[in-house]
Amino acid sequence: MMRIITAVLAKIIEIYYVSMIDNKQLARLLNKLIKFIFDIFDWLVYFLTFFICRYKKKDELPRITSKYLNISAKKLAGKIKAKELKCVDVVEAYINRIKDVQPYINSVVQDRFDEALKEAKAVDELVEKSLLSDLSDKPLLGVPLTVKETIAVKGMSHNAARSRVTENIAKKDAEIIQNLREAGAIPLLVSNTPELCLHIETSNPKYGRTNNPYDLRRTAGGSSGGEVSLLGSAASVIGVGSDIGGSLRIPAFFCGVFGHKPTPGYVPNEGHIPTSTDSMWNYYFTLGPLTRYAEDLPLMLENMITEKSKVGKLRLDEKVDVSKLKIYYMYGEGPDSVLQRVPNVECIRAISLAISALRDKYQCKVEETKIKEFQDSVLLNSQILYISGVENVFQTQDDKPDDWGWIRIVEVILKKLLFRSSASMSCILYGLLKRILDLTPENVRTLLRQKTTKIHTIVTDLLGNDAVLLYPSFSEEAPLHHRLCSKILDVSYLSIFNVLGMPVTQCPVGMTREGIPIGIQIVSAPHNDRLSLAVARALEKELGGWTLPPNPPV
C-alpha cells in the first residue's frame, strides 16, 4: 500500500514541477489555486492573532544609559588599544544592558558574564604592558561578542533547542569562535533559536519566544532571532549567525541591523548544530557576521576566515569606489511569481530609498532589471530540502538522521496531537515535507539543477565584478507574532541566493511610520563580497543605518 501511495506522490510531484517550469498555462491555474488556499490560511491566521497580539500593551525597552553602547566594534577595539577605554567598563556596560532588556526580548539561553569579566581584566592588563604596535594582530581586542546557540562556544549550551536531547555542552569552540577569540573578541552568551533552526520565528518549548525590540508584539524572525534582537536593542555590537534559507538575513531585516551571507567556502561551518555530510551542505549553508554598524561587517568576516589566502581572494581591504558601481534593482519576482507574495509598499519604499541615495549622492548608474527566472524561486529553493543527513525530531537517540520513515512520522504526529511530544511543530512539518520531496524523480531534479545553472549564469554575467543587485528582503516588515507561519513561502526572496551561492548583505535603510525597521538585500557576484559590503556602508552613511528602538538614550 505504501509503495502505491509513494508512487502516486512521486508522479504528482513530477507533474507539478514540470508544469511549473515548462507549461505556463497550467502553471498559472495551479498557482491561482495554491495561492487561494494560502490566502485563506493567511486570513485565518490574521483573525486568530488579531486579538491575541494587536491589543496587547506595546511595552518599550529600558533607556540606554551607557555611552559605550553606541560605538562600533572597530572603534571600541581602537579605543581599548589606545587606553582611552577600559575593556572591563565596556564589557560591564554590555552585561548591564543585556540584563536590562532580557525580560523584554528573551534572547539569552546561557551567559558567561563572570568569565567574560575575567577575560576583560586580562585584556586591560595586556594593554597596559604592551605597545600599540604589539596589538595589531588583534583587531577585535576587548570587543564583546554574542553567539547563536547553535554555534559551539566552549562550556556553553550547544543544543539547538532540541526536544530529543536534554542537554549538550560544547567541549570546544567552533572554528569561527576560535578565530574571533584569537582576534581579541570576548563571548558574552549564547542566544535563542528555534529548534534545529527550522522556523523563521525564534520560538521553542525550552526557552520560549524571542521578541522584536522595536515592538515586543512582533517577531524578531529566525532562526538567528536571538542574536538580532540583542543587536537591535543595543545589547550587543557584533554577533554570529547562520544562514541556509535566510536564517541570518530575515532577522536582520526585521530588527534593523546588518548581516552578511558570505560567498560559500570561505567561513568554516564546523561546530554548528544541525550539520550534514551532504556534498551540497557547505554550498547552501553559511555562517556569517551580524553587526549594528556596517564598518564591522568586513572586519568580522575577515577574522572569521581561517585561511588567510582565502581572505586575500576576497580583497576585503581593497577600497571600493561606490560611484563607479552599476546598481541594478528589482522590486521582487513579479506578479507571475510562483506562490510568493508581492512585496508590500514599505518593502518597495526600502528599495526606492536606496536607489535615490545611490543615484543622488554617489551618481551611480541605476537601472531596473527583470530576471524572469526568479519567478520560479520557490521551486528552485526546494532543492535545499534534498540535503540528506540533517538531524531531525523523528530519529531516536541511536538512529542516523535518515533512518526513519512514514511510520515514525505518523507516530510523532500522533504524539504531538495527544500532547505527548515537545517537538516543535515546524520541525515535524519539515520532516513531513522532506519525506514527500525525497520522492522527487531524478528527471525533475535534473531539470531544477539545469534551471539553477542557467539563472546563476544570468546573474553572474549581469553583475560581473562591478555591479550589485538591490532586492527585497521579504514581502513585508516584521509581522506580529504567529503570523509568519502563513508567509513561509516568501522566504524565497532570500533562499534563492543560497541556491545560487551568492554573497548577500542585509542592510537597514529606514523605518515605517509605526517605527518598524525596513531594509534591502544587496547582492553581488560570487567572491565579490566587498562590493555589497561597500554599498551597505554607503547606504548607512546616507540613510542612517541602525536606529535606536523607542526610548532614546538619556
CSV table of C-alpha atoms in Angstrom, one decimal, residues 71-333:
chain,number,residue,atom,x,y,z
A,71,ILE,CA,30.4,52.8,19.5
A,72,SER,CA,31.2,50.3,16.6
A,73,ALA,CA,33.3,47.3,17.3
A,74,LYS,CA,36.2,48.7,15.2
A,75,LYS,CA,36.2,51.9,17.2
A,76,LEU,CA,35.9,50.1,20.5
A,77,ALA,CA,38.9,48.0,19.8
A,78,GLY,CA,40.9,51.0,18.7
A,79,LYS,CA,40.0,52.9,21.9
A,80,ILE,CA,40.8,50.0,24.1
A,81,LYS,CA,44.2,49.5,22.5
A,82,ALA,CA,44.9,53.3,22.8
A,83,LYS,CA,44.0,53.1,26.5
A,84,GLU,CA,41.1,55.5,26.0
A,85,LEU,CA,38.6,52.9,27.3
A,86,LYS,CA,38.9,50.1,29.8
A,87,CYS,CA,37.8,46.8,28.4
A,88,VAL,CA,36.2,45.9,31.8
A,89,ASP,CA,34.0,49.0,31.6
A,90,VAL,CA,32.8,48.1,28.1
A,91,VAL,CA,32.0,44.5,29.0
A,92,GLU,CA,30.2,45.6,32.1
A,93,ALA,CA,28.1,48.1,30.1
A,94,TYR,CA,27.0,45.3,27.8
A,95,ILE,CA,26.3,42.9,30.6
A,96,ASN,CA,24.1,45.5,32.3
A,97,ARG,CA,22.3,46.3,29.1
A,98,ILE,CA,21.7,42.6,28.4
A,99,LYS,CA,20.2,42.2,31.9
A,100,ASP,CA,18.0,45.2,31.3
A,101,VAL,CA,16.5,44.0,28.1
A,102,GLN,CA,16.4,40.3,28.6
A,103,PRO,CA,13.0,40.4,30.5
A,104,TYR,CA,11.5,42.1,27.4
A,105,ILE,CA,13.1,40.4,24.4
A,106,ASN,CA,14.0,36.9,25.9
A,107,SER,CA,17.1,36.3,23.8
A,108,VAL,CA,19.6,34.7,26.2
A,109,VAL,CA,19.9,31.0,26.5
A,110,GLN,CA,23.1,31.0,28.8
A,111,ASP,CA,25.5,33.7,29.7
A,112,ARG,CA,29.2,33.6,30.7
A,113,PHE,CA,29.4,37.0,32.3
A,114,ASP,CA,31.8,36.1,35.1
A,115,GLU,CA,34.3,34.5,32.6
A,116,ALA,CA,33.9,37.5,30.3
A,117,LEU,CA,34.8,39.9,33.0
A,118,LYS,CA,37.9,37.9,33.9
A,119,GLU,CA,38.9,38.0,30.2
A,120,ALA,CA,38.2,41.7,30.1
A,121,LYS,CA,40.6,42.3,33.0
A,122,ALA,CA,43.2,40.2,31.2
A,123,VAL,CA,42.8,42.4,28.2
A,124,ASP,CA,43.3,45.6,30.2
A,125,GLU,CA,46.5,44.1,31.8
A,126,LEU,CA,47.8,43.1,28.3
A,127,VAL,CA,47.1,46.7,27.0
A,128,GLU,CA,48.9,48.2,30.0
A,129,LYS,CA,52.1,46.3,29.3
A,130,SER,CA,52.1,46.4,25.5
A,131,LEU,CA,52.9,48.9,22.8
A,132,LEU,CA,50.1,49.7,20.4
A,133,SER,CA,52.0,48.1,17.6
A,134,ASP,CA,52.2,44.9,19.5
A,135,LEU,CA,48.4,44.6,19.4
A,136,SER,CA,48.0,44.9,15.6
A,137,ASP,CA,47.2,41.2,15.3
A,138,LYS,CA,44.1,41.6,17.5
A,139,PRO,CA,41.7,43.8,15.5
A,140,LEU,CA,38.7,42.9,17.8
A,141,LEU,CA,40.6,43.2,21.1
A,142,GLY,CA,38.2,43.5,24.0
A,143,VAL,CA,35.0,43.7,21.9
A,144,PRO,CA,32.0,41.9,23.4
A,145,LEU,CA,30.6,39.1,21.2
A,146,THR,CA,27.3,37.3,21.3
A,147,VAL,CA,26.8,33.9,19.5
A,148,LYS,CA,23.8,32.0,18.2
A,149,GLU,CA,23.4,28.9,20.5
A,150,THR,CA,23.7,26.5,17.5
A,151,ILE,CA,27.3,27.5,17.2
A,152,ALA,CA,29.7,26.0,19.7
A,153,VAL,CA,31.2,28.1,22.5
A,154,LYS,CA,33.3,26.1,24.9
A,155,GLY,CA,31.5,25.3,28.2
A,156,MET,CA,28.2,26.7,26.9
A,157,SER,CA,24.9,25.2,25.9
A,158,HIS,CA,25.1,23.9,22.3
A,159,ASN,CA,21.9,22.1,21.8
A,160,ALA,CA,19.8,24.0,19.1
A,161,ALA,CA,16.8,23.8,21.5
A,162,ARG,CA,16.4,20.1,20.7
A,163,SER,CA,13.5,18.3,22.2
A,164,ARG,CA,15.1,14.9,21.8
A,165,VAL,CA,18.3,15.8,23.6
A,166,THR,CA,18.0,17.2,27.1
A,167,GLU,CA,21.4,19.0,27.2
A,168,ASN,CA,24.6,19.4,25.3
A,169,ILE,CA,27.5,21.4,26.4
A,170,ALA,CA,30.2,22.4,23.9
A,171,LYS,CA,33.5,20.8,24.6
A,172,LYS,CA,35.4,23.2,22.4
A,173,ASP,CA,34.8,26.4,20.4
A,174,ALA,CA,33.6,26.2,16.8
A,175,GLU,CA,36.3,27.2,14.4
A,176,ILE,CA,34.9,30.6,13.8
A,177,ILE,CA,34.6,31.3,17.5
A,178,GLN,CA,38.2,30.3,18.0
A,179,ASN,CA,39.2,32.6,15.1
A,180,LEU,CA,37.3,35.5,16.7
A,181,ARG,CA,38.7,34.9,20.1
A,182,GLU,CA,42.2,35.0,18.6
A,183,ALA,CA,41.3,38.3,17.1
A,184,GLY,CA,40.5,39.5,20.7
A,185,ALA,CA,36.7,39.2,20.9
A,186,ILE,CA,35.1,38.2,24.2
A,187,PRO,CA,32.0,36.0,24.0
A,188,LEU,CA,29.3,37.0,26.5
A,189,LEU,CA,26.5,34.5,25.9
A,190,VAL,CA,24.7,32.2,23.5
A,191,SER,CA,21.3,33.3,22.1
A,192,ASN,CA,17.9,31.8,21.4
A,193,THR,CA,17.0,29.9,18.2
A,194,PRO,CA,14.1,27.8,17.1
A,195,GLU,CA,14.5,24.0,17.4
A,196,LEU,CA,17.2,22.8,15.0
A,197,CYS,CA,16.9,26.2,13.2
A,198,LEU,CA,13.7,25.0,11.5
A,199,HIS,CA,11.5,28.1,11.7
A,200,ILE,CA,11.6,31.7,10.6
A,201,GLU,CA,10.3,32.7,14.0
A,202,THR,CA,12.5,32.3,17.0
A,203,SER,CA,10.5,30.3,19.5
A,204,ASN,CA,10.9,26.9,21.1
A,205,PRO,CA,9.4,24.9,24.0
A,206,LYS,CA,12.6,25.1,26.0
A,207,TYR,CA,13.4,28.8,26.1
A,208,GLY,CA,10.3,30.4,24.8
A,209,ARG,CA,9.8,33.1,22.2
A,210,THR,CA,12.1,36.0,21.4
A,211,ASN,CA,10.5,39.4,20.8
A,212,ASN,CA,11.3,42.2,18.4
A,213,PRO,CA,12.9,45.1,20.3
A,214,TYR,CA,11.1,47.7,18.2
A,215,ASP,CA,7.7,46.3,19.1
A,216,LEU,CA,7.5,43.3,21.5
A,217,ARG,CA,4.3,42.2,19.9
A,218,ARG,CA,6.2,41.4,16.7
A,219,THR,CA,8.6,38.6,15.7
A,220,ALA,CA,12.3,39.0,15.6
A,221,GLY,CA,12.5,36.4,12.8
A,222,GLY,CA,14.5,33.3,12.7
A,223,SER,CA,16.5,31.3,13.1
A,224,SER,CA,19.1,33.9,14.2
A,225,GLY,CA,16.4,35.8,16.1
A,226,GLY,CA,18.0,35.8,19.5
A,227,GLU,CA,21.2,37.4,18.0
A,228,VAL,CA,19.5,40.2,16.1
A,229,SER,CA,17.1,41.0,19.0
A,230,LEU,CA,20.1,41.7,21.2
A,231,LEU,CA,21.8,43.7,18.4
A,232,GLY,CA,18.7,45.7,17.7
A,233,SER,CA,18.2,46.6,21.4
A,234,ALA,CA,21.9,47.8,21.7
A,235,ALA,CA,22.7,44.8,24.0
A,236,SER,CA,25.3,43.5,21.5
A,237,VAL,CA,27.6,45.2,19.0
A,238,ILE,CA,28.7,42.1,17.0
A,239,GLY,CA,27.2,38.6,16.7
A,240,VAL,CA,27.4,35.4,14.8
A,241,GLY,CA,24.5,33.7,13.0
A,242,SER,CA,23.9,31.1,10.3
A,243,ASP,CA,22.0,31.1,7.0
A,244,ILE,CA,20.7,28.3,4.8
A,245,GLY,CA,17.5,30.0,3.6
A,246,GLY,CA,17.6,33.5,5.1
A,247,SER,CA,18.1,32.5,8.7
A,248,LEU,CA,20.6,35.3,9.2
A,249,ARG,CA,19.1,37.9,6.8
A,250,ILE,CA,15.4,37.7,7.8
A,251,PRO,CA,16.0,38.5,11.5
A,252,ALA,CA,18.5,41.3,10.5
A,253,PHE,CA,15.8,42.8,8.3
A,254,PHE,CA,13.1,42.5,10.9
A,255,CYS,CA,15.3,44.1,13.6
A,256,GLY,CA,17.1,46.7,11.6
A,257,VAL,CA,20.7,45.5,11.8
A,258,PHE,CA,23.4,44.5,9.3
A,259,GLY,CA,24.1,40.9,8.3
A,260,HIS,CA,26.1,39.2,5.6
A,261,LYS,CA,25.8,35.8,4.0
A,262,PRO,CA,29.3,35.2,2.6
A,263,THR,CA,30.2,33.5,-0.6
A,264,PRO,CA,30.2,29.8,0.2
A,265,GLY,CA,33.6,28.1,1.0
A,266,TYR,CA,35.2,30.9,3.0
A,267,VAL,CA,33.9,30.9,6.5
A,268,PRO,CA,34.3,27.4,8.2
A,269,ASN,CA,31.0,25.8,9.2
A,270,GLU,CA,32.4,23.4,11.7
A,271,GLY,CA,30.8,23.4,15.1
A,272,HIS,CA,27.2,24.0,14.1
A,273,ILE,CA,24.1,22.1,15.1
A,274,PRO,CA,22.5,20.8,12.9
A,275,THR,CA,25.1,19.8,10.3
A,276,SER,CA,25.3,17.4,7.4
A,277,THR,CA,27.9,15.4,5.4
A,278,ASP,CA,25.9,16.0,2.2
A,279,SER,CA,28.1,17.5,-0.6
A,280,MET,CA,25.8,20.5,-1.0
A,281,TRP,CA,25.6,21.4,2.7
A,282,ASN,CA,28.6,23.8,2.7
A,283,TYR,CA,27.3,25.4,-0.5
A,284,TYR,CA,23.8,26.2,0.7
A,285,PHE,CA,24.7,26.7,4.4
A,286,THR,CA,27.0,29.5,5.6
A,287,LEU,CA,27.9,31.1,9.0
A,288,GLY,CA,28.1,34.8,8.9
A,289,PRO,CA,28.5,38.1,10.8
A,290,LEU,CA,25.7,40.2,12.3
A,291,THR,CA,26.5,43.8,13.3
A,292,ARG,CA,24.9,47.1,14.3
A,293,TYR,CA,27.4,49.1,12.2
A,294,ALA,CA,28.3,48.5,8.6
A,295,GLU,CA,32.0,49.0,9.0
A,296,ASP,CA,32.2,46.0,11.3
A,297,LEU,CA,30.9,43.5,8.7
A,298,PRO,CA,34.2,43.2,6.7
A,299,LEU,CA,36.2,43.3,9.9
A,300,MET,CA,34.1,40.4,11.3
A,301,LEU,CA,34.2,38.5,8.0
A,302,GLU,CA,37.9,38.7,7.7
A,303,ASN,CA,38.5,37.4,11.2
A,304,MET,CA,36.0,34.5,10.8
A,305,ILE,CA,38.0,33.0,7.9
A,306,THR,CA,40.8,30.6,9.0
A,307,GLU,CA,42.9,30.5,5.8
A,308,LYS,CA,44.5,33.9,5.2
A,309,SER,CA,44.9,33.1,1.5
A,310,LYS,CA,41.1,33.0,1.2
A,311,VAL,CA,40.9,36.4,2.9
A,312,GLY,CA,43.2,37.7,0.1
A,313,LYS,CA,41.0,36.3,-2.6
A,314,LEU,CA,38.0,38.3,-1.2
A,315,ARG,CA,40.1,41.5,-1.2
A,316,LEU,CA,38.2,42.9,1.7
A,317,ASP,CA,40.8,45.6,2.4
A,318,GLU,CA,40.5,46.9,-1.2
A,319,LYS,CA,38.9,50.3,-1.4
A,320,VAL,CA,35.7,50.3,-3.4
A,321,ASP,CA,34.6,53.4,-5.3
A,322,VAL,CA,30.8,53.1,-4.9
A,323,SER,CA,30.2,55.9,-7.5
A,324,LYS,CA,31.7,53.6,-10.2
A,325,LEU,CA,29.5,50.6,-9.5
A,326,LYS,CA,26.5,49.8,-11.6
A,327,ILE,CA,23.3,49.4,-9.5
A,328,TYR,CA,20.7,47.1,-10.7
A,329,TYR,CA,17.4,46.7,-8.8
A,330,MET,CA,14.2,44.6,-8.8
A,331,TYR,CA,11.0,45.1,-6.8
A,332,GLY,CA,10.6,41.3,-6.5
A,333,GLU,CA,9.8,38.3,-8.6
